CSV table of C-alpha atoms in Angstrom, one decimal:
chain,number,residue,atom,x,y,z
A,211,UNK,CA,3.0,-8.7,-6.9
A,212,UNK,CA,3.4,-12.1,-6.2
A,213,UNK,CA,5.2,-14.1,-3.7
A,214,UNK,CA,8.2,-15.5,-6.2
A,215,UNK,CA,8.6,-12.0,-7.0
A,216,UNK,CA,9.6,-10.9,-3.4
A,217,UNK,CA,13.2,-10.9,-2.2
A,218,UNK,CA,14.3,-11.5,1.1
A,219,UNK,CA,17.6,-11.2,2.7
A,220,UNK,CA,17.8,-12.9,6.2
A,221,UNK,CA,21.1,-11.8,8.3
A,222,UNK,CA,21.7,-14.0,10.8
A,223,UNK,CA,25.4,-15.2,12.5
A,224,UNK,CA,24.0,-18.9,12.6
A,225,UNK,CA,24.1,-20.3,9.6
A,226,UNK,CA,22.0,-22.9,9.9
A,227,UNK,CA,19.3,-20.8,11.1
A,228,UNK,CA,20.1,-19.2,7.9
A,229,UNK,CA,19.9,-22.3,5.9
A,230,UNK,CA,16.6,-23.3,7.9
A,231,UNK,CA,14.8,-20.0,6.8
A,232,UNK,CA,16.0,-19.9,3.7
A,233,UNK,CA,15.0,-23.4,2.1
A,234,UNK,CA,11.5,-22.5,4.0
A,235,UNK,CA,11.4,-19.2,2.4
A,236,UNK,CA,12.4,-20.1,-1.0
A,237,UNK,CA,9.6,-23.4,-0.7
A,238,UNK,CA,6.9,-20.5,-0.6
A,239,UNK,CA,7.7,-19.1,-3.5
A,240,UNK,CA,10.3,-16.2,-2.3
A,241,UNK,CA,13.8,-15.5,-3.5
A,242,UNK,CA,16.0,-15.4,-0.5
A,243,UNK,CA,19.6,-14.4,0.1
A,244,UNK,CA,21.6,-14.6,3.7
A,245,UNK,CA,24.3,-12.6,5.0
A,246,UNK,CA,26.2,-13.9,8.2
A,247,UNK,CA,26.7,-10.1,9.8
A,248,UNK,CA,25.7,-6.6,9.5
A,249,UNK,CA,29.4,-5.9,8.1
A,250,UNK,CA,28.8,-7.9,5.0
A,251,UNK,CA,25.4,-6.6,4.8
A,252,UNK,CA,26.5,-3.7,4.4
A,253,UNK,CA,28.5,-4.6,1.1
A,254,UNK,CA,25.2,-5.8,-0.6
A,255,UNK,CA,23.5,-3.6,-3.1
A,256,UNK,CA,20.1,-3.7,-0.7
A,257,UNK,CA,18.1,-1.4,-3.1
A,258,UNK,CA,16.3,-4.5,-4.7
A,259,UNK,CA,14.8,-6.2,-1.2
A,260,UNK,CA,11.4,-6.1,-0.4
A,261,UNK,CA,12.2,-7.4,3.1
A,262,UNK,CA,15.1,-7.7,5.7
A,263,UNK,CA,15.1,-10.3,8.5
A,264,UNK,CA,18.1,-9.2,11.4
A,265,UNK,CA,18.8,-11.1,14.0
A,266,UNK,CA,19.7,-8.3,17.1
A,267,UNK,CA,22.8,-10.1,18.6
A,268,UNK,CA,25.6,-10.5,16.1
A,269,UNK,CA,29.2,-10.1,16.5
A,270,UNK,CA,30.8,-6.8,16.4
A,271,UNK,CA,27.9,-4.6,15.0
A,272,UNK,CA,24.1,-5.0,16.5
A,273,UNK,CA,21.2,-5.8,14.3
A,274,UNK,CA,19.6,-2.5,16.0
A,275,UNK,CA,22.9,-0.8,15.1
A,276,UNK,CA,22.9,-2.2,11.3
A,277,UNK,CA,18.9,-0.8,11.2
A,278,UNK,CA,19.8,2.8,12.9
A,279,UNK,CA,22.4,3.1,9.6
A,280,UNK,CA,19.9,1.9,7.0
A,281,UNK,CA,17.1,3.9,8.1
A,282,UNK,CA,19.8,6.9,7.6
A,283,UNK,CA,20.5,6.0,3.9
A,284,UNK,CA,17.7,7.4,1.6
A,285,UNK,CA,18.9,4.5,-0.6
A,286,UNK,CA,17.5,2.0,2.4
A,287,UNK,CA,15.2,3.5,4.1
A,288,UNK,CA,11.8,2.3,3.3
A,289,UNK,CA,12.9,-1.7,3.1
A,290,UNK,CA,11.3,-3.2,5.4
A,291,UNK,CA,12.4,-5.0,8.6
A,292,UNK,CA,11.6,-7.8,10.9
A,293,UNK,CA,14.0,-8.4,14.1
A,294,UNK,CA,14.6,-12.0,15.3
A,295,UNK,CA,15.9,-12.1,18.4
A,296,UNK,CA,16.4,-14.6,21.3
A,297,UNK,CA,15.8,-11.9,23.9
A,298,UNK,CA,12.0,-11.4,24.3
A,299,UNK,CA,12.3,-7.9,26.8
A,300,UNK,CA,10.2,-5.3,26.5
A,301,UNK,CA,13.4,-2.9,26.2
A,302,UNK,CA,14.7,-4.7,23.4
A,303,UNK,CA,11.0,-4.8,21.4
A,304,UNK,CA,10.1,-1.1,22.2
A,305,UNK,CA,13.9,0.0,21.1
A,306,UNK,CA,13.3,-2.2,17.5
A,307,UNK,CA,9.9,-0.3,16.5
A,308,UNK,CA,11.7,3.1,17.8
A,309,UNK,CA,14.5,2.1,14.8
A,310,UNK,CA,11.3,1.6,12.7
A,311,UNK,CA,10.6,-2.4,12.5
A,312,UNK,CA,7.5,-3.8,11.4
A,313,UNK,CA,7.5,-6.5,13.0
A,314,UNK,CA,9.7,-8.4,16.0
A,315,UNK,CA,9.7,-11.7,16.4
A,316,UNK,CA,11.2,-14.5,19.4
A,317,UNK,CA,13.5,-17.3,19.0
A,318,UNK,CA,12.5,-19.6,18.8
A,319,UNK,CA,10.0,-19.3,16.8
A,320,UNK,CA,7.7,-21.9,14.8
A,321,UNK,CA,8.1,-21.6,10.4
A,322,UNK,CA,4.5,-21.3,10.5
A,323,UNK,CA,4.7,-18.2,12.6
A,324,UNK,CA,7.5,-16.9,10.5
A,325,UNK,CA,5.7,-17.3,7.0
A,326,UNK,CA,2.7,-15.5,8.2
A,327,UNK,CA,4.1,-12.7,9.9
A,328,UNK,CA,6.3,-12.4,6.2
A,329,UNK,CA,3.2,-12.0,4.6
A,330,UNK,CA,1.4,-9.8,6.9
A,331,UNK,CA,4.3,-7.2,6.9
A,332,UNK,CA,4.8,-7.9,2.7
A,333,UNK,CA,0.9,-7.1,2.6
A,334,UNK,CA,0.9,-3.8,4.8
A,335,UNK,CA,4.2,-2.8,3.6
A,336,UNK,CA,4.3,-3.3,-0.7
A,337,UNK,CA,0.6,-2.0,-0.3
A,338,UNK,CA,1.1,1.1,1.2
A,339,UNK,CA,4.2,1.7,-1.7
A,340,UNK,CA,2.0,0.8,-4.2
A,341,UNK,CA,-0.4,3.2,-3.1
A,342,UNK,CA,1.8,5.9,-2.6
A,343,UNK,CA,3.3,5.6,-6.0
A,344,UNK,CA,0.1,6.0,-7.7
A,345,UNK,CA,-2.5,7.8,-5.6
A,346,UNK,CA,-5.8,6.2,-6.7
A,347,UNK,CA,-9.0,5.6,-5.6
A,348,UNK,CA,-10.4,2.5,-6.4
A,349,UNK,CA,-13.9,0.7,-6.3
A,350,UNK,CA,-13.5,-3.0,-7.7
A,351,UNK,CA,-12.3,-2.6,-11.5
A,352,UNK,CA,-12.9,1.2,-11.4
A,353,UNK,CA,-9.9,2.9,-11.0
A,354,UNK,CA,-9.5,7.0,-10.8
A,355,UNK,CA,-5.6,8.1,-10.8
A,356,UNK,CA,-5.4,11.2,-9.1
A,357,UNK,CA,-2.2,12.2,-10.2
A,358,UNK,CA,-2.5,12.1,-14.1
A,359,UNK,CA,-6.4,12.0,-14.0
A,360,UNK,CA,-7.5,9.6,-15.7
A,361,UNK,CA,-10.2,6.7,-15.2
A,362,UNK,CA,-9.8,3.2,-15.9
A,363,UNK,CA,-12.0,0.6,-16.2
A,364,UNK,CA,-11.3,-3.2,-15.9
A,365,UNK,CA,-7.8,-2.1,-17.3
A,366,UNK,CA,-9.7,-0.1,-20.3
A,367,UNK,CA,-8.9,3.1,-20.2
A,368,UNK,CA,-12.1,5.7,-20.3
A,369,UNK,CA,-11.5,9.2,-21.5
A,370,UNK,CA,-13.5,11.7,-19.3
A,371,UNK,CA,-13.9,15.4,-19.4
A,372,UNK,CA,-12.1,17.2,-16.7
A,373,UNK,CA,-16.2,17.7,-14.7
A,374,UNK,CA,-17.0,14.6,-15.0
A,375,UNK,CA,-13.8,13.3,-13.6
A,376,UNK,CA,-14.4,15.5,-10.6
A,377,UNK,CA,-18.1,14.3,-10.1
A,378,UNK,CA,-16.8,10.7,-9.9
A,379,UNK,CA,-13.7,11.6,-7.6
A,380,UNK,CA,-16.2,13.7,-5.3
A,381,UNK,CA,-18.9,11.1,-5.3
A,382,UNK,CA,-15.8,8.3,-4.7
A,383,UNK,CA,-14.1,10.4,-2.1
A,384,UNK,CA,-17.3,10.1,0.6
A,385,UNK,CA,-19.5,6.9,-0.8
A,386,UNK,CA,-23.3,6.7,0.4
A,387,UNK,CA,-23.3,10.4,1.2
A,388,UNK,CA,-26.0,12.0,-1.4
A,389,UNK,CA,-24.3,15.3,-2.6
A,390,UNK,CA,-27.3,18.2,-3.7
A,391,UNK,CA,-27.0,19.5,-7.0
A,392,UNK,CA,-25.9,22.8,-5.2
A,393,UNK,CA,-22.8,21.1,-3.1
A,394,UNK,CA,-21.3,19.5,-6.8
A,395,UNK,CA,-21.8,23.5,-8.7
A,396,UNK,CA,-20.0,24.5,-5.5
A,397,UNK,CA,-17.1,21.9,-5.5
A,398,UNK,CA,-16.8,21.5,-8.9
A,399,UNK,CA,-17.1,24.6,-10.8
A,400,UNK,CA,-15.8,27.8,-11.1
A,401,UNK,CA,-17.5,30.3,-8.7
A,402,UNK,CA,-17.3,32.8,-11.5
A,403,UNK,CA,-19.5,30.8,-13.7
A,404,UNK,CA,-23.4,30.4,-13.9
A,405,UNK,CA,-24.3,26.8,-14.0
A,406,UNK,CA,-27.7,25.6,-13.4
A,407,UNK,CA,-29.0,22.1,-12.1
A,408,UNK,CA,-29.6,20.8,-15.6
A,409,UNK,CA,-25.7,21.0,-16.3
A,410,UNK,CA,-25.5,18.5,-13.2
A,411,UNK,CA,-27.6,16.6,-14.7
A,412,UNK,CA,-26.3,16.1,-18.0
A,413,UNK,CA,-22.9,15.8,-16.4
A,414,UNK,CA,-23.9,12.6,-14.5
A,415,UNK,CA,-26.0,11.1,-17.3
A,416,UNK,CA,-22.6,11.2,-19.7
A,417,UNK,CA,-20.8,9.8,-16.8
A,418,UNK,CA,-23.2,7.3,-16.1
A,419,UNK,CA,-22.4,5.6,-19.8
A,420,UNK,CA,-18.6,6.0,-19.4
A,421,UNK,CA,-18.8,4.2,-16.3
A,422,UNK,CA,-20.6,1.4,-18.0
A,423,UNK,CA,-21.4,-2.0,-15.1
A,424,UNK,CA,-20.6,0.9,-12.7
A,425,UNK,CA,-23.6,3.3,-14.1
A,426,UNK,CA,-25.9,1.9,-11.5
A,427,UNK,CA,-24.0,3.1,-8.6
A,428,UNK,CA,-24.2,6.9,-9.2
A,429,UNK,CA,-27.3,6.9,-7.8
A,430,UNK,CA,-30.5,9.5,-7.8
A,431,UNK,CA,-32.2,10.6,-4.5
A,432,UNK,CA,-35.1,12.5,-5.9
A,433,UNK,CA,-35.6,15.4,-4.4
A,434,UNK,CA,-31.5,15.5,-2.5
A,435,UNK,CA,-29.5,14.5,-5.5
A,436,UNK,CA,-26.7,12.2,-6.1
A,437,UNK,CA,-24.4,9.6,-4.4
A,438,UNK,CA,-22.2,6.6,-5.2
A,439,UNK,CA,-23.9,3.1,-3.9
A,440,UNK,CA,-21.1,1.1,-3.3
């Protein structure tokens, strides 16, 4: 996701702080909204932020008090949220990671600082969504989706019998460690069901030419077996 596809809504009851972050914000790339108070925050349709900025102290309801509520809501959440505050106490920062911030950060405070703590919690944050919404394991361009398993390569789409998808995803799962013939039969197949070392074998060598650029990193130990060189 890029940056001009992030929006940000900074709440803050000085508007030209407001103002300040926002022509900062929407100069690197991001679409940014303000709000003035947590009451009119919470009119806004939130569900389409990738990122809230609260100041702590505003009028008749907190910044810690707005957070509490939206961490409630299953509609809210997840969105993550930075505090900017003019109180710098150990109270106040230990009470905003309890409510669940991801970051907390002084007044005042430089836009440099600002932009890059943005980024770092954008990074950790959409990353770990990402992830969660499609559980993968990747290596470069190689891509195995755990969830409708299937492998992808450089975006191509490779069609893989249900064994050789589990060799790659056990060979994946722990690279560098060589895996006997013996320890793949016993993850991999049935224990009801004779299969001798020449099945491994075959196994690999069709995955080997699936995997195409990638064939050179399921590697051969003689003598031990196989592991993934990455």
């Amino acid at each position: 996701m890029a940056e001009n596809d992030y929006r940000i809504l900074v709440v803050d009851d000085e508007e030209d702080l407001c103002e300040i972050l926002k022509f900062n914000l929407e100069t690197e790339g991001y679409a940014v909204e303000t709000a003035n108070s947590a009451e009119e925050v919470l009119t806004l349709d939130l569900s389409s932020y990738n990122l809230l900025m609260l100041d702590v102290m505003m009028g008749q309801m907190s910044g810690f008090a707005l957070a509490r509520k939206l961490k409630q809501n299953e509609n809210t959440k997840d969105i993550p949220i930075i505090f900017l505050t003019a109180r710098d106490t150990e109270n106040d920062t230990v009470t905003g990671f309890n409510l669940g911030a991801d970051d907390y950060i002084s007044k005042p405070f430089s836009i440099r600082e600002v932009l890059v703590r943005i980024r770092a919690v954008l990074r950790r944050t959409i990353g770990q969504s990402e992830e969660e919404g499609h559980n993968m394991i990747k290596y470069q361009e190689l891509i195995l989706n755990l969830d409708n398993k299937t492998l992808s390569i450089e975006g191509n789409d490779v069609p893989v019998t249900k064994t050789e998808f589990e060799i790659l995803r056990t060979l994946l799962e722990d690279k560098g460690r060589v895996f006997s013939r013996q320890q793949l039969i016993d993850r991999i197949w049935p224990n009801d069901v004779l299969v001798l070392d020449r099945t491994v074998d075959v196994n690999i060598t069709r995955l080997r030419k699936k995997v195409g650029p990638y064939s050179k990193c399921i590697v051969t130990r003689l003598g031990f077996g196989y592991y993934f060189d990455a």
